[in-house]
PDB file of C-alpha atoms in Angstrom:
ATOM      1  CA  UNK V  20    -167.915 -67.007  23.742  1.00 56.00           C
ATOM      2  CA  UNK V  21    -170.129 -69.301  22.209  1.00 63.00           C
ATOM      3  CA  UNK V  22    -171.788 -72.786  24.242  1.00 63.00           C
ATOM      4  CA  UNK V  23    -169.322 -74.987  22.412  1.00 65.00           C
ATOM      5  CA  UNK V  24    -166.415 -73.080  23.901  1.00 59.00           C
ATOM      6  CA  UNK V  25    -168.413 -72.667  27.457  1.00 60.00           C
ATOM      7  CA  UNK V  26    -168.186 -76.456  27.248  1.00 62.00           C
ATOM      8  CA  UNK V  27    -165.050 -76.819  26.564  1.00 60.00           C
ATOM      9  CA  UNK V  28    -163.674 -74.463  28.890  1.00 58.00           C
ATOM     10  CA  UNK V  29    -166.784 -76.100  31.796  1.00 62.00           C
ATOM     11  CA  UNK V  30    -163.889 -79.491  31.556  1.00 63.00           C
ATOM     12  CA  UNK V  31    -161.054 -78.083  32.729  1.00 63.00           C
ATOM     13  CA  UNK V  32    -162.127 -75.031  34.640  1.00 63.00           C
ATOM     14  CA  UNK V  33    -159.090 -74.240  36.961  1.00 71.00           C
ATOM     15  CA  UNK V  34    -156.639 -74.178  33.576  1.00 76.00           C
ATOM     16  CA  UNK V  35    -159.507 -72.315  31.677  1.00 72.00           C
ATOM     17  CA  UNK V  36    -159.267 -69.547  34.740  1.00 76.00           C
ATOM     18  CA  UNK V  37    -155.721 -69.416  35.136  1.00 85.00           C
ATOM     19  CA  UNK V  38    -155.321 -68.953  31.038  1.00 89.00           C
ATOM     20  CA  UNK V  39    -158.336 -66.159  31.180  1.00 85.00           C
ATOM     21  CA  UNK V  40    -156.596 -64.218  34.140  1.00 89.00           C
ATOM     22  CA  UNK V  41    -153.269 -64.738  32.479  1.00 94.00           C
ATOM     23  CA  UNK V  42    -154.273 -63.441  29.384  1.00 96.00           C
ATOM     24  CA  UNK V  43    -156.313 -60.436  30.611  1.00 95.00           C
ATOM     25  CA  UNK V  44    -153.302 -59.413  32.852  1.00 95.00           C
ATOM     26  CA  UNK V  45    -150.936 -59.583  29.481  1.00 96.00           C
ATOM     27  CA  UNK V  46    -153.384 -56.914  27.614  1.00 94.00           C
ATOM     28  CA  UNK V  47    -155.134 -55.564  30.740  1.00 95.00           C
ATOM     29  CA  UNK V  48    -158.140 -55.825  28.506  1.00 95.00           C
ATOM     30  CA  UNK V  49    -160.548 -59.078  28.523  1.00 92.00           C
ATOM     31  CA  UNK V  50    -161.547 -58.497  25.033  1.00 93.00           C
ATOM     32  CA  UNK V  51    -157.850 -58.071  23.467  1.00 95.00           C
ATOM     33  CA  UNK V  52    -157.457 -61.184  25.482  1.00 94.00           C
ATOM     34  CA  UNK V  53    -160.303 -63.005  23.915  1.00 90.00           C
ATOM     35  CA  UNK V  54    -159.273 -61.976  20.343  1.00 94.00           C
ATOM     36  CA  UNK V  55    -155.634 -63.539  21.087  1.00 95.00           C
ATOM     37  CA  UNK V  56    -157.207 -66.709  22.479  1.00 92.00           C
ATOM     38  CA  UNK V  57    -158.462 -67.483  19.365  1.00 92.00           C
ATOM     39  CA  UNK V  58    -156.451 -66.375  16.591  1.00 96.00           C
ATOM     40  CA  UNK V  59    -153.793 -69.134  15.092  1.00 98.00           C
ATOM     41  CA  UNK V  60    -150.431 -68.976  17.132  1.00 97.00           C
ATOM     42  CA  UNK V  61    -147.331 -70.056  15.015  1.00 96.00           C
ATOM     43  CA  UNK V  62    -145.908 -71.707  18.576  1.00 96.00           C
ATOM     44  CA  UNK V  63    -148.979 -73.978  18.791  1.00 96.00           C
ATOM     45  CA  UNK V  64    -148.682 -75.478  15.053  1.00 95.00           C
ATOM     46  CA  UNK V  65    -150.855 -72.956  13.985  1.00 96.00           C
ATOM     47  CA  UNK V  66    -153.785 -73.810  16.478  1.00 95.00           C
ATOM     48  CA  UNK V  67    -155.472 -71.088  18.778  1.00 93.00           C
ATOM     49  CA  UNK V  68    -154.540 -71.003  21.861  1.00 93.00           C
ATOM     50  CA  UNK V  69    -157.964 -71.283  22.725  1.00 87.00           C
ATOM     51  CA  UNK V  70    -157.855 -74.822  20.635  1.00 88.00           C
ATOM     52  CA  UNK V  71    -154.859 -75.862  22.540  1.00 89.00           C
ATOM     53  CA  UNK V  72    -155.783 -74.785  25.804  1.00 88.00           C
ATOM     54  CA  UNK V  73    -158.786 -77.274  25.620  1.00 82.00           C
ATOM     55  CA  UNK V  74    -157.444 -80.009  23.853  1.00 81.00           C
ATOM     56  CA  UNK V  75    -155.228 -81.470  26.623  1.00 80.00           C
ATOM     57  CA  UNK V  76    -152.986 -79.834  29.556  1.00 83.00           C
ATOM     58  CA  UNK V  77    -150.032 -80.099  27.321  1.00 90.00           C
ATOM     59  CA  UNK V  78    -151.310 -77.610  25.389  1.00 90.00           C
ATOM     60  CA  UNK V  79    -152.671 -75.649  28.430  1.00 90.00           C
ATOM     61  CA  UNK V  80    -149.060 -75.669  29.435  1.00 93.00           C
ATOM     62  CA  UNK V  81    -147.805 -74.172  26.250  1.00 96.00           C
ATOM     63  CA  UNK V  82    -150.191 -71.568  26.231  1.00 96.00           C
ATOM     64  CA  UNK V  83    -149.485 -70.425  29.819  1.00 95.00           C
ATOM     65  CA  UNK V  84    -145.781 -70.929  29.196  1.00 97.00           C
ATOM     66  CA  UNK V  85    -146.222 -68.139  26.109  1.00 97.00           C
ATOM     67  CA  UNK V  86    -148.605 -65.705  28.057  1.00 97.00           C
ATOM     68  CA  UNK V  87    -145.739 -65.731  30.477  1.00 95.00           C
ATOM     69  CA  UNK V  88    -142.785 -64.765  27.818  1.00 96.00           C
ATOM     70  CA  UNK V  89    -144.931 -62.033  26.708  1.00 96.00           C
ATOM     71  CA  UNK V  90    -146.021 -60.962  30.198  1.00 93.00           C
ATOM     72  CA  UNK V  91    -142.366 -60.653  31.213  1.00 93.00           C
ATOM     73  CA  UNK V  92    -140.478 -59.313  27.812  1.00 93.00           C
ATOM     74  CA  UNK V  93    -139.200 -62.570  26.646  1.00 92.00           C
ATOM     75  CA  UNK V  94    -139.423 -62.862  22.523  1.00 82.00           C
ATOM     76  CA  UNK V  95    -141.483 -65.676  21.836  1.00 68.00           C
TER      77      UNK V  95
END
């Protein structure tokens, strides 16, 4: 993770958490995890869900609300 994503995730810490333990319990891997966080998703207009995460809780919400399809089986 580089410092201008350790900043961006240092403003919202509590969603960045949440997203990271999300994501790590969907691949039970933290580095698969990191590699989905920040490759384009088609559900986020082509933004990471790293980028949306940390643009605004909208897109924090979107990002947890697809971890959670894919968690539980649901086609996304």
């Amino acid at each position: 993770m580089s410092v201008d994503d350790m900043k961006a995730w240092h403003e919202n810490p509590s969603a960045a958490w949440r997203l990271l333990r999300l994501a790590t319990q969907v691949w039970d891997d933290a580095a698969d995890a990191d590699t989905w966080m920040h490759r384009p998703h088609p559900e986020l207009g082509g933004k990471t869900p790293y980028d949306a995460a940390t643009t605004d809780s909208a897109g924090a919400e979107r990002v947890e609300a697809i971890l959670g399809r894919i968690l539980y089986g649901i086609p996304t």
